[in-house]
C-alpha cells in the first residue's frame, strides 16, 4: 500500500514511521514554512517537497492533518483523501 501523509507542523511523523515499519510505502509532507518544521523526519521517512510530489507518488490514500488546502489538488487528481473538510 502507498500512503501519503500531509501535515502542517510535523505532528504525524510517528504515524508515518509506523506505517513504514509495517512495510508500506510512505511519503510525508510538512506544509509549514518554518525551516525547522521542514527538517522533521529527514532520514526517517521519505519526504515530499510539495503537494505535486504527493500527486506524482499516486498514493492509495492521502491522510491530511491540519491542512485543509491540500484537499483540492488531491481531489482534482482523484486521490482518496482523509482529513478535515473545507467547513472545518
PDB file of C-alpha atoms in Angstrom:
ATOM      1  CA  UNK A   1       0.000   0.000   0.000  1.00  0.00           C
ATOM      2  CA  UNK A   2       1.165   3.538  -0.739  1.00  0.00           C
ATOM      3  CA  UNK A   3       0.252   6.144   1.864  1.00  0.00           C
ATOM      4  CA  UNK A   4       0.884   9.880   1.808  1.00  0.00           C
ATOM      5  CA  UNK A   5       0.743  11.948   4.982  1.00  0.00           C
ATOM      6  CA  UNK A   6       0.286  15.694   4.704  1.00  0.00           C
ATOM      7  CA  UNK A   7       0.888  17.522   7.948  1.00  0.00           C
ATOM      8  CA  UNK A   8       1.161  21.210   8.730  1.00  0.00           C
ATOM      9  CA  UNK A   9       3.526  21.107  11.686  1.00  0.00           C
ATOM     10  CA  UNK A  10       5.202  17.705  11.738  1.00  0.00           C
ATOM     11  CA  UNK A  11       2.920  16.059  14.290  1.00  0.00           C
ATOM     12  CA  UNK A  12       2.362  12.880  12.245  1.00  0.00           C
ATOM     13  CA  UNK A  13       5.943  11.700  11.905  1.00  0.00           C
ATOM     14  CA  UNK A  14       5.379   8.828  14.348  1.00  0.00           C
ATOM     15  CA  UNK A  15       2.418   7.623  12.258  1.00  0.00           C
ATOM     16  CA  UNK A  16       4.439   7.841   9.041  1.00  0.00           C
ATOM     17  CA  UNK A  17       7.287   5.901  10.639  1.00  0.00           C
ATOM     18  CA  UNK A  18       4.945   3.210  11.954  1.00  0.00           C
ATOM     19  CA  UNK A  19       3.341   2.763   8.530  1.00  0.00           C
ATOM     20  CA  UNK A  20       6.833   2.410   7.029  1.00  0.00           C
ATOM     21  CA  UNK A  21       7.758  -0.209   9.656  1.00  0.00           C
ATOM     22  CA  UNK A  22       4.740  -2.264   8.586  1.00  0.00           C
ATOM     23  CA  UNK A  23       6.218  -2.497   5.094  1.00  0.00           C
ATOM     24  CA  UNK A  24       4.069   0.051   3.283  1.00  0.00           C
ATOM     25  CA  UNK A  25       5.460   2.864   1.132  1.00  0.00           C
ATOM     26  CA  UNK A  26       5.133   6.282   2.767  1.00  0.00           C
ATOM     27  CA  UNK A  27       5.654   9.813   1.537  1.00  0.00           C
ATOM     28  CA  UNK A  28       5.488  12.564   4.173  1.00  0.00           C
ATOM     29  CA  UNK A  29       4.884  16.254   3.506  1.00  0.00           C
ATOM     30  CA  UNK A  30       5.215  19.014   6.106  1.00  0.00           C
ATOM     31  CA  UNK A  31       3.477  22.106   4.731  1.00  0.00           C
ATOM     32  CA  UNK A  32       4.666  24.619   7.331  1.00  0.00           C
ATOM     33  CA  UNK A  33       7.026  27.316   6.061  1.00  0.00           C
ATOM     34  CA  UNK A  34       9.078  27.053   9.276  1.00  0.00           C
ATOM     35  CA  UNK A  35      12.579  25.836   8.266  1.00  0.00           C
ATOM     36  CA  UNK A  36      12.846  23.689  11.403  1.00  0.00           C
ATOM     37  CA  UNK A  37       9.493  22.017  10.701  1.00  0.00           C
ATOM     38  CA  UNK A  38      10.661  21.197   7.166  1.00  0.00           C
ATOM     39  CA  UNK A  39      13.520  19.127   8.668  1.00  0.00           C
ATOM     40  CA  UNK A  40      11.177  16.901  10.684  1.00  0.00           C
ATOM     41  CA  UNK A  41      11.542  13.298   9.579  1.00  0.00           C
ATOM     42  CA  UNK A  42      14.643  13.694   7.415  1.00  0.00           C
ATOM     43  CA  UNK A  43      16.399  10.348   7.239  1.00  0.00           C
ATOM     44  CA  UNK A  44      13.483   8.567   8.900  1.00  0.00           C
ATOM     45  CA  UNK A  45      10.841   8.526   6.152  1.00  0.00           C
ATOM     46  CA  UNK A  46      10.736   9.641   2.526  1.00  0.00           C
ATOM     47  CA  UNK A  47       9.821  13.322   2.348  1.00  0.00           C
ATOM     48  CA  UNK A  48       7.912  15.316  -0.248  1.00  0.00           C
ATOM     49  CA  UNK A  49       8.756  18.923  -1.041  1.00  0.00           C
ATOM     50  CA  UNK A  50       5.296  19.851  -2.302  1.00  0.00           C
ATOM     51  CA  UNK A  51       1.784  18.586  -2.938  1.00  0.00           C
ATOM     52  CA  UNK A  52       2.919  17.869  -6.514  1.00  0.00           C
ATOM     53  CA  UNK A  53       5.316  15.229  -5.151  1.00  0.00           C
ATOM     54  CA  UNK A  54       2.347  13.606  -3.409  1.00  0.00           C
ATOM     55  CA  UNK A  55       0.324  13.644  -6.644  1.00  0.00           C
ATOM     56  CA  UNK A  56       3.213  12.046  -8.602  1.00  0.00           C
ATOM     57  CA  UNK A  57       3.599   9.423  -5.841  1.00  0.00           C
ATOM     58  CA  UNK A  58      -0.018   8.406  -6.624  1.00  0.00           C
ATOM     59  CA  UNK A  59      -0.866   7.063  -3.162  1.00  0.00           C
ATOM     60  CA  UNK A  60      -3.694   4.652  -2.419  1.00  0.00           C
ATOM     61  CA  UNK A  61      -4.776   7.153   0.226  1.00  0.00           C
ATOM     62  CA  UNK A  62      -3.627  10.540   1.495  1.00  0.00           C
ATOM     63  CA  UNK A  63      -4.046  11.360   5.164  1.00  0.00           C
ATOM     64  CA  UNK A  64      -4.098  15.037   5.960  1.00  0.00           C
ATOM     65  CA  UNK A  65      -3.702  16.610   9.388  1.00  0.00           C
ATOM     66  CA  UNK A  66      -4.337  20.321   9.975  1.00  0.00           C
ATOM     67  CA  UNK A  67      -4.099  21.259   6.304  1.00  0.00           C
ATOM     68  CA  UNK A  68      -7.386  21.954   4.542  1.00  0.00           C
ATOM     69  CA  UNK A  69      -5.739  23.437   1.416  1.00  0.00           C
ATOM     70  CA  UNK A  70      -4.271  20.056   0.411  1.00  0.00           C
ATOM     71  CA  UNK A  71      -7.740  18.659  -0.206  1.00  0.00           C
ATOM     72  CA  UNK A  72      -8.465  20.437  -3.524  1.00  0.00           C
ATOM     73  CA  UNK A  73      -5.438  19.265  -5.545  1.00  0.00           C
ATOM     74  CA  UNK A  74      -5.812  15.718  -4.230  1.00  0.00           C
ATOM     75  CA  UNK A  75      -9.488  15.661  -5.137  1.00  0.00           C
ATOM     76  CA  UNK A  76      -8.717  17.078  -8.604  1.00  0.00           C
ATOM     77  CA  UNK A  77      -6.383  14.115  -9.229  1.00  0.00           C
ATOM     78  CA  UNK A  78      -8.841  11.543  -7.793  1.00  0.00           C
ATOM     79  CA  UNK A  79      -6.596  10.663  -4.864  1.00  0.00           C
ATOM     80  CA  UNK A  80      -8.621   9.320  -1.909  1.00  0.00           C
ATOM     81  CA  UNK A  81      -8.307  11.753   0.987  1.00  0.00           C
ATOM     82  CA  UNK A  82      -8.933  11.500   4.725  1.00  0.00           C
ATOM     83  CA  UNK A  83      -8.831  14.648   6.781  1.00  0.00           C
ATOM     84  CA  UNK A  84     -10.511  17.930   7.565  1.00  0.00           C
ATOM     85  CA  UNK A  85     -13.295  19.280   5.415  1.00  0.00           C
ATOM     86  CA  UNK A  86     -13.421  22.770   3.943  1.00  0.00           C
ATOM     87  CA  UNK A  87     -16.048  23.719   6.546  1.00  0.00           C
ATOM     88  CA  UNK A  88     -13.819  22.779   9.469  1.00  0.00           C
TER      89      UNK A  88
END
